[in-house]
Amino acid sequence: MKAAVLNEFGSVEKFELLDVPTPKPGVDEVLVKVMATSVNPLDYQVRRGDYKNELQLPVVTGHDVSGVIVEVGTGVKNFKVGDEVYYTPEIFNGNGSYAEYHVAKESIIGIKPKNVSHLEAATFPLAAGTAWEMLYSRAHLKINQTILIHGGAGGVGVPTIQIAKAIGATVYTTARAVHHEFLKGLGADYIIDYTAENYIDAILELTNNEGVDVVIDTIGGTTLSDSGKILSQMGQVVTLVDIEQPQNLIHAWGKNATYHFVFTRQNRNKLDELTKLIESGKLKPVLSKVFPLSEIGKAHSLLEYRTGDENFYGKIGIEVTKEQ
């Protein structure tokens, strides 16, 4: 099979499209013909070596799959050959999705939503799965609560806005002005141009100094320490960003705040819940660009450096096998 292989970490030129052996499913595993995958910040972080101690070279990376089961191993009970599925491969455990075939445990895969293509389905597992985990498993967001989502136009921000609106929350988000109309279309109630105004002042003004119930951090930096300034009493902060520097959380202490640190987990239940949202039309794909697997380096450059489109937003799809 063809696969985009990393024999060393570094620039996008380190990807090599090579012929490698097709894997075989073991006990409780299925072999999936990969129709499509996508690109996430985790992918370029892995490629450049941020997690080199977690992986053994050579490696096939990639963290989204939409495809068709072509073989089942012994013990598989819930899936059969021909089932269309989508999922996130186990992170830092085996090869990923930048290949024509992928083996996965049946416990981490879900049936693909019927109303989207494989390319569209591949935009959901990691990004929307992370959003679902942040809102449901951690923050337990409720109807009529208020939430600030940093980086609303990003790959995780887009589904987070949609899921928060499906729950019935009032959504505040930050984004450059060029993306405001798009985010309004997703349902965002208030959008703050972080390049033109201080989001802390804006949130306090918009909430009459009451602050928001939940802050979702997708960008890092000083977000953790600053979030305490805009939280309501008993507010919550959920972050998916690695914390490299010490943070002063004195403002959060005064709010009796709760902090959640999310490294997303893979399970079928989460995918089944996403499928309900997708098939009901409450969660829609935002597939902004598509590349073939042979141009995976260009896809990484677009997401990491905005090469060729400084105003890019949404998700990048990778077509591995053309749909009929």
mmCIF file of C-alpha atoms in Angstrom:
data_model
loop_
_atom_site.group_PDB
_atom_site.id
_atom_site.type_symbol
_atom_site.label_atom_id
_atom_site.label_comp_id
_atom_site.label_asym_id
_atom_site.label_seq_id
_atom_site.Cartn_x
_atom_site.Cartn_y
_atom_site.Cartn_z
ATOM 1 C CA MET A 1 0.000 0.000 0.000
ATOM 2 C CA LYS A 2 1.008 3.642 -0.392
ATOM 3 C CA ALA A 3 1.727 5.627 2.767
ATOM 4 C CA ALA A 4 3.233 9.004 3.665
ATOM 5 C CA VAL A 5 6.178 7.916 5.805
ATOM 6 C CA LEU A 6 8.390 9.942 8.127
ATOM 7 C CA ASN A 7 11.893 8.494 8.362
ATOM 8 C CA GLU A 8 12.973 11.549 10.329
ATOM 9 C CA PHE A 9 11.232 14.469 11.985
ATOM 10 C CA GLY A 10 11.393 17.997 10.626
ATOM 11 C CA SER A 11 10.046 20.027 7.704
ATOM 12 C CA VAL A 12 7.203 19.074 5.366
ATOM 13 C CA GLU A 13 9.804 17.747 2.916
ATOM 14 C CA LYS A 14 10.456 14.862 5.309
ATOM 15 C CA PHE A 15 7.299 13.071 4.117
ATOM 16 C CA GLU A 16 8.029 10.252 1.641
ATOM 17 C CA LEU A 17 5.264 8.523 -0.303
ATOM 18 C CA LEU A 18 6.377 4.898 -0.160
ATOM 19 C CA ASP A 19 5.132 1.379 -0.746
ATOM 20 C CA VAL A 20 4.816 -0.377 2.611
ATOM 21 C CA PRO A 21 3.233 -3.682 3.681
ATOM 22 C CA THR A 22 -0.526 -3.665 4.178
ATOM 23 C CA PRO A 23 -1.259 -4.422 7.838
ATOM 24 C CA LYS A 24 -3.327 -7.391 9.003
ATOM 25 C CA PRO A 25 -6.045 -7.112 11.669
ATOM 26 C CA GLY A 26 -5.457 -8.949 14.926
ATOM 27 C CA VAL A 27 -7.881 -10.018 17.635
ATOM 28 C CA ASP A 28 -10.736 -7.504 18.044
ATOM 29 C CA GLU A 29 -9.345 -5.422 15.171
ATOM 30 C CA VAL A 30 -10.552 -4.419 11.711
ATOM 31 C CA LEU A 31 -8.693 -3.478 8.544
ATOM 32 C CA VAL A 32 -10.031 -0.257 7.027
ATOM 33 C CA LYS A 33 -9.510 0.950 3.480
ATOM 34 C CA VAL A 34 -8.859 4.641 4.114
ATOM 35 C CA MET A 35 -10.968 6.837 1.858
ATOM 36 C CA ALA A 36 -10.026 10.140 3.480
ATOM 37 C CA THR A 37 -8.158 11.694 6.355
ATOM 38 C CA SER A 38 -7.519 15.297 7.436
ATOM 39 C CA VAL A 39 -4.854 17.541 8.941
ATOM 40 C CA ASN A 40 -4.766 18.769 12.532
ATOM 41 C CA PRO A 41 -2.258 20.821 14.536
ATOM 42 C CA LEU A 42 -1.282 17.585 16.286
ATOM 43 C CA ASP A 43 -0.157 16.238 12.905
ATOM 44 C CA TYR A 44 2.362 18.982 12.202
ATOM 45 C CA GLN A 45 3.502 18.944 15.828
ATOM 46 C CA VAL A 46 4.277 15.239 15.447
ATOM 47 C CA ARG A 47 5.959 15.786 12.070
ATOM 48 C CA ARG A 48 8.323 18.472 13.319
ATOM 49 C CA GLY A 49 9.366 16.366 16.346
ATOM 50 C CA ASP A 50 7.451 17.883 19.263
ATOM 51 C CA TYR A 51 6.589 14.358 20.456
ATOM 52 C CA LYS A 52 9.651 12.488 19.217
ATOM 53 C CA ASN A 53 10.022 10.677 22.532
ATOM 54 C CA GLU A 54 6.532 9.189 22.086
ATOM 55 C CA LEU A 55 7.131 7.692 18.633
ATOM 56 C CA GLN A 56 9.541 5.307 16.969
ATOM 57 C CA LEU A 57 10.746 6.081 13.432
ATOM 58 C CA PRO A 58 9.904 5.330 10.708
ATOM 59 C CA VAL A 59 6.278 6.248 11.360
ATOM 60 C CA VAL A 60 3.057 6.957 9.487
ATOM 61 C CA THR A 61 1.230 9.759 11.257
ATOM 62 C CA GLY A 62 -2.310 11.110 10.816
ATOM 63 C CA HIS A 63 -5.207 11.249 13.280
ATOM 64 C CA ASP A 64 -8.472 10.988 11.328
ATOM 65 C CA VAL A 65 -9.929 8.140 9.292
ATOM 66 C CA SER A 66 -13.042 7.739 7.208
ATOM 67 C CA GLY A 67 -13.176 4.527 5.251
ATOM 68 C CA VAL A 68 -14.589 1.071 4.630
ATOM 69 C CA ILE A 69 -13.909 -2.140 6.548
ATOM 70 C CA VAL A 70 -12.349 -4.727 4.216
ATOM 71 C CA GLU A 71 -11.348 -7.398 6.740
ATOM 72 C CA VAL A 72 -12.242 -8.258 10.344
ATOM 73 C CA GLY A 73 -10.086 -10.071 12.873
ATOM 74 C CA THR A 74 -11.206 -12.756 15.268
ATOM 75 C CA GLY A 75 -13.447 -11.591 18.086
ATOM 76 C CA VAL A 76 -14.949 -8.610 16.259
ATOM 77 C CA LYS A 77 -18.640 -8.466 17.193
ATOM 78 C CA ASN A 78 -20.065 -5.100 16.183
ATOM 79 C CA PHE A 79 -18.739 -4.514 12.665
ATOM 80 C CA LYS A 80 -18.544 -6.396 9.371
ATOM 81 C CA VAL A 81 -16.858 -6.135 6.000
ATOM 82 C CA GLY A 82 -18.409 -3.300 3.997
ATOM 83 C CA ASP A 83 -19.280 -1.087 6.971
ATOM 84 C CA GLU A 84 -18.385 2.576 6.470
ATOM 85 C CA VAL A 85 -16.632 3.851 9.589
ATOM 86 C CA TYR A 86 -14.803 6.876 10.959
ATOM 87 C CA TYR A 87 -12.495 7.342 13.941
ATOM 88 C CA THR A 88 -9.255 8.703 15.381
ATOM 89 C CA PRO A 89 -6.370 6.191 15.448
ATOM 90 C CA GLU A 90 -4.854 5.592 18.871
ATOM 91 C CA ILE A 91 -2.532 8.524 19.460
ATOM 92 C CA PHE A 92 1.155 7.600 19.928
ATOM 93 C CA ASN A 93 0.306 3.908 19.547
ATOM 94 C CA GLY A 94 1.065 2.481 16.124
ATOM 95 C CA ASN A 95 0.763 3.976 12.671
ATOM 96 C CA GLY A 96 -1.745 6.637 11.697
ATOM 97 C CA SER A 97 -4.047 7.496 8.836
ATOM 98 C CA TYR A 98 -1.770 8.850 6.090
ATOM 99 C CA ALA A 99 -1.967 5.514 4.276
ATOM 100 C CA GLU A 100 -4.264 3.494 2.035
ATOM 101 C CA TYR A 101 -5.114 1.028 4.820
ATOM 102 C CA HIS A 102 -5.262 1.224 8.597
ATOM 103 C CA VAL A 103 -5.855 -1.317 11.387
ATOM 104 C CA ALA A 104 -7.926 -0.275 14.401
ATOM 105 C CA LYS A 105 -9.496 -1.844 17.464
ATOM 106 C CA GLU A 106 -13.246 -2.103 17.062
ATOM 107 C CA SER A 107 -13.675 -0.315 20.412
ATOM 108 C CA ILE A 108 -12.524 3.029 18.939
ATOM 109 C CA ILE A 109 -14.459 3.124 15.656
ATOM 110 C CA GLY A 110 -17.963 4.297 14.829
ATOM 111 C CA ILE A 111 -20.329 4.020 11.890
ATOM 112 C CA LYS A 112 -19.854 6.964 9.531
ATOM 113 C CA PRO A 113 -22.754 9.455 9.420
ATOM 114 C CA LYS A 114 -24.924 8.718 6.401
ATOM 115 C CA ASN A 115 -25.430 12.335 5.321
ATOM 116 C CA VAL A 116 -21.775 13.275 4.712
ATOM 117 C CA SER A 117 -19.058 12.120 2.321
ATOM 118 C CA HIS A 118 -15.897 10.366 3.466
ATOM 119 C CA LEU A 119 -13.937 13.586 2.982
ATOM 120 C CA GLU A 120 -16.424 15.441 5.160
ATOM 121 C CA ALA A 121 -16.578 12.664 7.748
ATOM 122 C CA ALA A 122 -12.781 12.694 8.052
ATOM 123 C CA THR A 123 -12.902 16.283 9.347
ATOM 124 C CA PHE A 124 -14.750 15.246 12.511
ATOM 125 C CA PRO A 125 -13.124 12.508 14.642
ATOM 126 C CA LEU A 126 -10.216 14.329 16.302
ATOM 127 C CA ALA A 127 -11.410 17.944 16.201
ATOM 128 C CA ALA A 128 -15.118 17.446 16.883
ATOM 129 C CA GLY A 129 -14.352 14.546 19.203
ATOM 130 C CA THR A 130 -12.139 16.857 21.251
ATOM 131 C CA ALA A 131 -14.882 19.516 21.248
ATOM 132 C CA TRP A 132 -17.455 16.981 22.430
ATOM 133 C CA GLU A 133 -15.159 15.790 25.211
ATOM 134 C CA MET A 134 -14.451 19.341 26.381
ATOM 135 C CA LEU A 135 -18.106 20.365 26.469
ATOM 136 C CA TYR A 136 -19.826 17.172 27.624
ATOM 137 C CA SER A 137 -17.277 15.129 29.578
ATOM 138 C CA ARG A 138 -15.415 17.977 31.244
ATOM 139 C CA ALA A 139 -17.358 21.250 31.411
ATOM 140 C CA HIS A 140 -20.812 19.579 31.386
ATOM 141 C CA LEU A 141 -22.068 22.652 29.537
ATOM 142 C CA LYS A 142 -25.783 23.331 30.073
ATOM 143 C CA ILE A 143 -28.523 25.246 28.322
ATOM 144 C CA ASN A 144 -28.444 29.019 28.961
ATOM 145 C CA GLN A 145 -24.866 28.983 30.216
ATOM 146 C CA THR A 146 -22.306 31.330 28.668
ATOM 147 C CA ILE A 147 -19.098 30.189 27.000
ATOM 148 C CA LEU A 148 -16.056 31.874 25.458
ATOM 149 C CA ILE A 149 -14.351 29.823 22.739
ATOM 150 C CA HIS A 150 -10.900 31.063 21.822
ATOM 151 C CA GLY A 151 -9.933 30.593 18.169
ATOM 152 C CA GLY A 152 -13.448 30.133 16.804
ATOM 153 C CA ALA A 153 -12.319 29.784 13.177
ATOM 154 C CA GLY A 154 -9.862 26.978 13.935
ATOM 155 C CA GLY A 155 -10.314 23.273 13.388
ATOM 156 C CA VAL A 156 -11.504 22.661 16.961
ATOM 157 C CA GLY A 157 -13.204 26.033 17.382
ATOM 158 C CA VAL A 158 -15.625 25.408 14.505
ATOM 159 C CA PRO A 159 -17.239 22.250 15.944
ATOM 160 C CA THR A 160 -17.069 23.629 19.488
ATOM 161 C CA ILE A 161 -19.237 26.581 18.483
ATOM 162 C CA GLN A 162 -21.743 24.313 16.773
ATOM 163 C CA ILE A 163 -21.981 21.828 19.643
ATOM 164 C CA ALA A 164 -22.264 24.605 22.237
ATOM 165 C CA LYS A 165 -25.152 26.108 20.276
ATOM 166 C CA ALA A 166 -26.796 22.681 19.985
ATOM 167 C CA ILE A 167 -26.649 22.455 23.785
ATOM 168 C CA GLY A 168 -28.311 25.886 24.049
ATOM 169 C CA ALA A 169 -25.471 28.033 25.378
ATOM 170 C CA THR A 170 -24.737 31.668 24.604
ATOM 171 C CA VAL A 171 -21.510 31.616 22.612
ATOM 172 C CA TYR A 172 -18.758 34.241 22.628
ATOM 173 C CA THR A 173 -15.715 33.635 20.465
ATOM 174 C CA THR A 174 -12.534 35.336 19.294
ATOM 175 C CA ALA A 175 -11.503 35.613 15.647
ATOM 176 C CA ARG A 176 -10.155 38.073 13.124
ATOM 177 C CA ALA A 177 -12.742 40.264 11.430
ATOM 178 C CA VAL A 178 -12.392 38.425 8.112
ATOM 179 C CA HIS A 179 -13.985 35.354 9.725
ATOM 180 C CA HIS A 180 -16.870 37.033 11.564
ATOM 181 C CA GLU A 181 -19.600 36.427 8.984
ATOM 182 C CA PHE A 182 -18.659 32.768 8.734
ATOM 183 C CA LEU A 183 -18.787 32.338 12.521
ATOM 184 C CA LYS A 184 -22.154 34.084 12.737
ATOM 185 C CA GLY A 185 -23.391 31.499 10.279
ATOM 186 C CA LEU A 186 -22.270 28.767 12.677
ATOM 187 C CA GLY A 187 -24.337 30.344 15.435
ATOM 188 C CA ALA A 188 -21.837 32.417 17.417
ATOM 189 C CA ASP A 189 -23.708 35.110 19.363
ATOM 190 C CA TYR A 190 -20.829 37.530 19.966
ATOM 191 C CA ILE A 191 -17.539 37.640 18.063
ATOM 192 C CA ILE A 192 -14.539 39.613 19.312
ATOM 193 C CA ASP A 193 -11.776 40.703 16.942
ATOM 194 C CA TYR A 194 -8.762 39.987 19.132
ATOM 195 C CA THR A 195 -6.509 42.012 16.817
ATOM 196 C CA ALA A 196 -8.513 45.198 17.378
ATOM 197 C CA GLU A 197 -9.742 44.971 20.963
ATOM 198 C CA ASN A 198 -8.861 43.431 24.292
ATOM 199 C CA TYR A 199 -11.047 40.328 24.662
ATOM 200 C CA ILE A 200 -11.016 40.608 28.466
ATOM 201 C CA ASP A 201 -12.476 44.114 28.373
ATOM 202 C CA ALA A 202 -14.943 43.078 25.688
ATOM 203 C CA ILE A 203 -16.237 40.057 27.640
ATOM 204 C CA LEU A 204 -16.654 42.044 30.827
ATOM 205 C CA GLU A 205 -18.552 44.753 28.955
ATOM 206 C CA LEU A 206 -20.780 42.272 27.119
ATOM 207 C CA THR A 207 -21.608 40.361 30.316
ATOM 208 C CA ASN A 208 -22.032 43.389 32.588
ATOM 209 C CA ASN A 209 -18.921 42.312 34.501
ATOM 210 C CA GLU A 210 -20.437 38.931 35.342
ATOM 211 C CA GLY A 211 -18.044 36.955 33.139
ATOM 212 C CA VAL A 212 -18.699 33.638 31.403
ATOM 213 C CA ASP A 213 -19.401 30.208 32.844
ATOM 214 C CA VAL A 214 -16.906 28.324 30.635
ATOM 215 C CA VAL A 215 -13.738 29.258 28.746
ATOM 216 C CA ILE A 216 -12.418 26.950 26.023
ATOM 217 C CA ASP A 217 -8.701 27.424 25.351
ATOM 218 C CA THR A 218 -7.419 26.255 21.966
ATOM 219 C CA ILE A 219 -4.511 28.702 21.678
ATOM 220 C CA GLY A 220 -2.371 28.622 24.831
ATOM 221 C CA GLY A 221 -0.100 31.491 25.795
ATOM 222 C CA THR A 222 -1.509 33.534 28.690
ATOM 223 C CA THR A 223 -5.037 32.230 28.212
ATOM 224 C CA LEU A 224 -5.012 30.123 31.375
ATOM 225 C CA SER A 225 -3.906 32.952 33.659
ATOM 226 C CA ASP A 226 -6.153 35.538 31.977
ATOM 227 C CA SER A 227 -9.238 33.332 32.003
ATOM 228 C CA GLY A 228 -9.740 33.893 35.710
ATOM 229 C CA LYS A 229 -10.388 37.556 34.982
ATOM 230 C CA ILE A 230 -13.458 36.778 32.874
ATOM 231 C CA LEU A 231 -14.939 33.784 34.698
ATOM 232 C CA SER A 232 -18.167 33.879 36.638
ATOM 233 C CA GLN A 233 -18.189 32.396 40.131
ATOM 234 C CA MET A 234 -17.628 28.600 39.978
ATOM 235 C CA GLY A 235 -16.588 29.012 36.349
ATOM 236 C CA GLN A 236 -14.586 26.447 34.382
ATOM 237 C CA VAL A 237 -11.629 26.569 32.005
ATOM 238 C CA VAL A 238 -10.980 23.723 29.564
ATOM 239 C CA THR A 239 -7.711 23.645 27.635
ATOM 240 C CA LEU A 240 -6.312 21.268 25.042
ATOM 241 C CA VAL A 241 -2.949 23.077 24.816
ATOM 242 C CA ASP A 242 0.334 21.812 26.258
ATOM 243 C CA ILE A 243 1.360 23.898 29.261
ATOM 244 C CA GLU A 244 5.077 24.716 28.990
ATOM 245 C CA GLN A 245 5.378 27.750 31.263
ATOM 246 C CA PRO A 246 4.206 28.278 34.861
ATOM 247 C CA GLN A 247 0.881 30.121 35.076
ATOM 248 C CA ASN A 248 -0.357 32.491 37.778
ATOM 249 C CA LEU A 249 -3.968 31.482 38.487
ATOM 250 C CA ILE A 250 -4.668 33.932 41.338
ATOM 251 C CA HIS A 251 -7.702 35.386 39.552
ATOM 252 C CA ALA A 252 -9.177 31.922 39.100
ATOM 253 C CA TRP A 253 -8.706 31.182 42.811
ATOM 254 C CA GLY A 254 -10.948 34.127 43.640
ATOM 255 C CA LYS A 255 -13.656 32.674 41.379
ATOM 256 C CA ASN A 256 -13.528 29.135 42.831
ATOM 257 C CA ALA A 257 -12.694 28.036 39.300
ATOM 258 C CA THR A 258 -12.163 24.537 37.942
ATOM 259 C CA TYR A 259 -9.512 23.787 35.308
ATOM 260 C CA HIS A 260 -9.620 20.808 32.947
ATOM 261 C CA PHE A 261 -6.671 19.641 30.834
ATOM 262 C CA VAL A 262 -7.729 17.570 27.841
ATOM 263 C CA PHE A 263 -5.687 15.025 25.935
ATOM 264 C CA THR A 264 -8.491 13.484 23.933
ATOM 265 C CA ARG A 265 -9.344 9.797 24.253
ATOM 266 C CA GLN A 266 -10.674 7.418 21.622
ATOM 267 C CA ASN A 267 -13.953 5.563 22.120
ATOM 268 C CA ARG A 268 -17.036 4.575 20.149
ATOM 269 C CA ASN A 269 -19.522 6.295 22.455
ATOM 270 C CA LYS A 270 -18.145 9.724 21.578
ATOM 271 C CA LEU A 271 -18.376 8.983 17.852
ATOM 272 C CA ASP A 272 -21.931 7.706 18.187
ATOM 273 C CA GLU A 273 -22.921 10.969 19.877
ATOM 274 C CA LEU A 274 -21.198 12.992 17.140
ATOM 275 C CA THR A 275 -23.052 10.971 14.507
ATOM 276 C CA LYS A 276 -26.388 11.939 16.074
ATOM 277 C CA LEU A 277 -25.429 15.617 15.911
ATOM 278 C CA ILE A 278 -24.181 15.329 12.318
ATOM 279 C CA GLU A 279 -27.182 13.404 11.013
ATOM 280 C CA SER A 280 -29.550 15.864 12.714
ATOM 281 C CA GLY A 281 -27.824 18.776 10.970
ATOM 282 C CA LYS A 282 -26.660 20.386 14.220
ATOM 283 C CA LEU A 283 -22.996 19.699 13.454
ATOM 284 C CA LYS A 284 -21.873 20.420 9.910
ATOM 285 C CA PRO A 285 -18.510 19.879 8.220
ATOM 286 C CA VAL A 286 -16.427 22.871 7.218
ATOM 287 C CA LEU A 287 -14.151 21.365 4.573
ATOM 288 C CA SER A 288 -12.216 24.305 3.188
ATOM 289 C CA LYS A 289 -9.466 22.614 1.147
ATOM 290 C CA VAL A 290 -8.688 19.145 -0.232
ATOM 291 C CA PHE A 291 -5.298 17.663 -1.184
ATOM 292 C CA PRO A 292 -4.326 14.199 -2.451
ATOM 293 C CA LEU A 293 -2.158 12.082 -0.158
ATOM 294 C CA SER A 294 0.798 12.775 -2.439
ATOM 295 C CA GLU A 295 0.596 16.459 -1.446
ATOM 296 C CA ILE A 296 0.434 15.946 2.311
ATOM 297 C CA GLY A 297 3.362 18.338 2.729
ATOM 298 C CA LYS A 298 1.435 21.168 1.074
ATOM 299 C CA ALA A 299 -1.520 20.474 3.358
ATOM 300 C CA HIS A 300 0.734 20.735 6.418
ATOM 301 C CA SER A 301 2.213 24.003 5.139
ATOM 302 C CA LEU A 302 -1.244 25.492 4.696
ATOM 303 C CA LEU A 303 -2.362 24.636 8.228
ATOM 304 C CA GLU A 304 0.900 25.380 10.007
ATOM 305 C CA TYR A 305 2.063 28.463 8.109
ATOM 306 C CA ARG A 306 -1.049 29.529 6.128
ATOM 307 C CA THR A 307 1.082 29.105 2.996
ATOM 308 C CA GLY A 308 -0.926 30.379 0.047
ATOM 309 C CA ASP A 309 -3.923 31.537 2.120
ATOM 310 C CA GLU A 310 -3.340 33.689 5.189
ATOM 311 C CA ASN A 311 -7.096 33.795 5.868
ATOM 312 C CA PHE A 312 -7.588 30.029 5.846
ATOM 313 C CA TYR A 313 -10.134 28.585 8.279
ATOM 314 C CA GLY A 314 -11.875 25.283 8.929
ATOM 315 C CA LYS A 315 -10.483 21.877 8.006
ATOM 316 C CA ILE A 316 -8.181 20.413 5.367
ATOM 317 C CA GLY A 317 -9.219 17.098 3.857
ATOM 318 C CA ILE A 318 -6.820 14.536 2.388
ATOM 319 C CA GLU A 319 -8.285 12.325 -0.344
ATOM 320 C CA VAL A 320 -6.619 8.927 -0.069
ATOM 321 C CA THR A 321 -9.008 6.926 -2.266
ATOM 322 C CA LYS A 322 -11.485 8.509 -4.663
ATOM 323 C CA GLU A 323 -15.144 7.896 -3.840
ATOM 324 C CA GLN A 324 -17.196 6.264 -6.581
#
